[in-house]
């Protein structure tokens, strides 16, 4: 499972960086910038939950500038890779206890949280793509997972 989730995390980073580049070419539409900030912030929050650490002080929907994104994406990716690389197979079945944004106690397996983390990013990247089209970007980059896998295989 470790290799599978590391592969998904690499895909997630690749896709986030691709869309970050497009944000600059589209004059940073605020709704798209806000969604990318949320993706990055949520990943930070989930990592702290998985490590059973206190939640961050940052808002879940932070008012970050697009100029910060590449650094934050790389930094977050390195932290997630270090964490997942340290796990054993049994760790993926471990129950993580945390509080959701409403303060309710939740209990989910680490593997389910990791799957959610990747799906959450994919969901919001699709929304960002729509906002970029509305901002005049005619050709979006392909960020589908299967295209990423094929591209990696060819390298």
Tab-separated table of C-alpha atoms in Angstrom:
chain	number	residue	atom	x	y	z
A	1	UNK	CA	0.000	0.000	0.000
A	2	UNK	CA	2.859	2.342	0.735
A	3	UNK	CA	4.064	2.430	-2.877
A	4	UNK	CA	0.521	2.938	-4.134
A	5	UNK	CA	-0.128	5.947	-1.899
A	6	UNK	CA	3.296	7.424	-2.644
A	7	UNK	CA	2.441	7.184	-6.337
A	8	UNK	CA	-0.880	8.944	-5.711
A	9	UNK	CA	0.848	11.666	-3.698
A	10	UNK	CA	3.286	12.231	-6.569
A	11	UNK	CA	0.353	12.511	-8.966
A	12	UNK	CA	-1.370	14.955	-6.628
A	13	UNK	CA	1.725	17.168	-6.463
A	14	UNK	CA	2.188	17.051	-10.239
A	15	UNK	CA	-1.430	18.046	-10.870
A	16	UNK	CA	-1.386	20.847	-8.310
A	17	UNK	CA	1.793	22.297	-9.815
A	18	UNK	CA	0.318	22.089	-13.328
A	19	UNK	CA	-2.727	24.080	-12.294
A	20	UNK	CA	-0.649	26.565	-10.317
A	21	UNK	CA	1.222	27.433	-13.518
A	22	UNK	CA	-2.088	28.012	-15.279
A	23	UNK	CA	-3.292	30.291	-12.491
A	24	UNK	CA	-0.510	32.717	-13.368
A	25	UNK	CA	-1.298	32.645	-17.086
A	26	UNK	CA	-4.951	33.447	-16.342
A	27	UNK	CA	-4.161	36.454	-14.119
A	28	UNK	CA	-4.975	34.467	-10.988
A	29	UNK	CA	-8.786	34.329	-10.909
A	30	UNK	CA	-9.613	34.713	-7.214
A	31	UNK	CA	-12.086	31.827	-7.013
A	32	UNK	CA	-9.490	29.451	-8.498
A	33	UNK	CA	-6.756	30.814	-6.232
A	34	UNK	CA	-9.024	30.293	-3.225
A	35	UNK	CA	-9.655	26.676	-4.175
A	36	UNK	CA	-5.949	25.910	-4.596
A	37	UNK	CA	-5.240	27.520	-1.219
A	38	UNK	CA	-7.936	25.281	0.263
A	39	UNK	CA	-6.422	22.131	-1.306
A	40	UNK	CA	-3.022	22.977	0.171
A	41	UNK	CA	-4.436	23.930	3.567
A	42	UNK	CA	-6.578	20.797	3.790
A	43	UNK	CA	-3.557	18.599	3.044
A	44	UNK	CA	-1.651	20.279	5.882
A	45	UNK	CA	-4.601	19.773	8.221
A	46	UNK	CA	-4.957	16.088	7.304
A	47	UNK	CA	-1.263	15.432	7.873
A	48	UNK	CA	-1.495	16.848	11.381
A	49	UNK	CA	-4.585	14.731	12.028
A	50	UNK	CA	-2.826	11.596	10.809
A	51	UNK	CA	0.116	12.363	13.074
A	52	UNK	CA	-2.357	13.012	15.904
A	53	UNK	CA	-1.043	16.549	16.388
A	54	UNK	CA	-3.053	19.692	17.205
A	55	UNK	CA	-4.821	21.347	14.263
A	56	UNK	CA	-3.102	24.244	12.497
A	57	UNK	CA	-3.990	27.822	13.271
A	58	UNK	CA	-4.501	28.580	9.551
A	59	UNK	CA	-8.023	28.759	8.213
A	60	UNK	CA	-9.305	25.879	6.109
A	61	UNK	CA	-10.022	28.452	3.390
A	62	UNK	CA	-6.950	30.698	3.801
A	63	UNK	CA	-6.438	33.956	1.961
A	64	UNK	CA	-3.104	32.966	0.440
A	65	UNK	CA	-1.468	34.421	-2.638
A	66	UNK	CA	-0.778	32.243	-5.675
A	67	UNK	CA	2.909	33.196	-5.501
A	68	UNK	CA	3.187	31.006	-2.370
A	69	UNK	CA	1.663	27.902	-3.903
A	70	UNK	CA	4.663	26.205	-5.510
A	71	UNK	CA	6.648	26.393	-2.297
A	72	UNK	CA	3.707	25.234	-0.177
A	73	UNK	CA	2.911	22.370	-2.559
A	74	UNK	CA	6.535	21.163	-2.530
A	75	UNK	CA	6.848	21.556	1.240
A	76	UNK	CA	3.590	19.714	1.874
A	77	UNK	CA	4.502	16.972	-0.566
A	78	UNK	CA	7.852	16.357	1.128
A	79	UNK	CA	6.137	16.145	4.515
A	80	UNK	CA	3.536	13.682	3.234
A	81	UNK	CA	6.149	11.527	1.471
A	82	UNK	CA	8.276	11.395	4.624
A	83	UNK	CA	5.239	10.406	6.673
A	84	UNK	CA	3.920	7.732	4.303
A	85	UNK	CA	7.445	6.363	3.748
A	86	UNK	CA	7.745	5.761	7.484
A	87	UNK	CA	4.591	3.618	7.643
A	88	UNK	CA	4.304	-0.152	7.845
A	89	UNK	CA	1.599	-2.123	6.053
A	90	UNK	CA	-0.319	-2.448	9.316
A	91	UNK	CA	-0.272	1.331	9.809
A	92	UNK	CA	-2.606	1.791	6.835
A	93	UNK	CA	-5.298	-0.112	8.775
A	94	UNK	CA	-4.803	2.038	11.871
A	95	UNK	CA	-7.765	4.083	13.081
A	96	UNK	CA	-7.097	7.809	13.219
A	97	UNK	CA	-9.154	9.706	15.801
A	98	UNK	CA	-9.618	13.400	15.071
A	99	UNK	CA	-12.095	16.235	15.241
A	100	UNK	CA	-13.751	17.479	12.079
A	101	UNK	CA	-14.309	21.170	11.385
A	102	UNK	CA	-17.538	21.063	13.418
A	103	UNK	CA	-15.664	19.753	16.451
A	104	UNK	CA	-17.167	16.265	16.153
A	105	UNK	CA	-14.944	13.295	16.935
A	106	UNK	CA	-14.349	11.077	13.914
A	107	UNK	CA	-12.597	7.735	13.470
A	108	UNK	CA	-11.324	6.615	10.069
A	109	UNK	CA	-8.621	4.285	8.833
A	110	UNK	CA	-5.445	5.885	7.603
A	111	UNK	CA	-5.928	4.299	4.166
A	112	UNK	CA	-9.406	5.842	3.885
A	113	UNK	CA	-8.038	9.238	4.869
A	114	UNK	CA	-5.314	8.977	2.232
A	115	UNK	CA	-7.873	8.026	-0.414
A	116	UNK	CA	-10.016	10.978	0.651
A	117	UNK	CA	-7.023	13.313	0.520
A	118	UNK	CA	-6.332	12.478	-3.127
A	119	UNK	CA	-10.008	12.543	-4.135
A	120	UNK	CA	-10.492	15.890	-2.405
A	121	UNK	CA	-7.715	17.421	-4.483
A	122	UNK	CA	-9.067	15.930	-7.700
A	123	UNK	CA	-12.530	17.298	-6.968
A	124	UNK	CA	-11.311	20.830	-6.385
A	125	UNK	CA	-8.877	20.754	-9.328
A	126	UNK	CA	-11.871	20.085	-11.579
A	127	UNK	CA	-13.533	23.174	-10.129
A	128	UNK	CA	-10.352	25.190	-10.683
A	129	UNK	CA	-10.327	24.022	-14.297
A	130	UNK	CA	-13.820	25.392	-14.788
A	131	UNK	CA	-12.866	28.738	-13.278
A	132	UNK	CA	-9.789	28.905	-15.507
A	133	UNK	CA	-11.929	28.301	-18.583
A	134	UNK	CA	-14.257	31.088	-17.482
A	135	UNK	CA	-11.173	33.299	-17.098
A	136	UNK	CA	-10.247	32.670	-20.732
A	137	UNK	CA	-7.831	29.739	-20.585
A	138	UNK	CA	-8.657	27.851	-23.767
A	139	UNK	CA	-6.512	24.758	-23.286
A	140	UNK	CA	-6.322	23.129	-19.872
A	141	UNK	CA	-3.557	20.681	-19.128
A	142	UNK	CA	-4.548	17.056	-18.790
A	143	UNK	CA	-4.362	16.144	-15.113
A	144	UNK	CA	-6.178	12.802	-15.220
A	145	UNK	CA	-4.416	10.131	-13.180
A	146	UNK	CA	-4.195	7.631	-16.035
A	147	UNK	CA	-2.439	10.175	-18.269
A	148	UNK	CA	0.001	10.918	-15.464
A	149	UNK	CA	0.759	7.195	-15.053
A	150	UNK	CA	1.324	6.765	-18.783
A	151	UNK	CA	3.604	9.782	-18.866
A	152	UNK	CA	5.646	8.433	-15.945
A	153	UNK	CA	5.946	5.029	-17.621
A	154	UNK	CA	7.324	6.617	-20.802
A	155	UNK	CA	10.072	8.493	-18.948
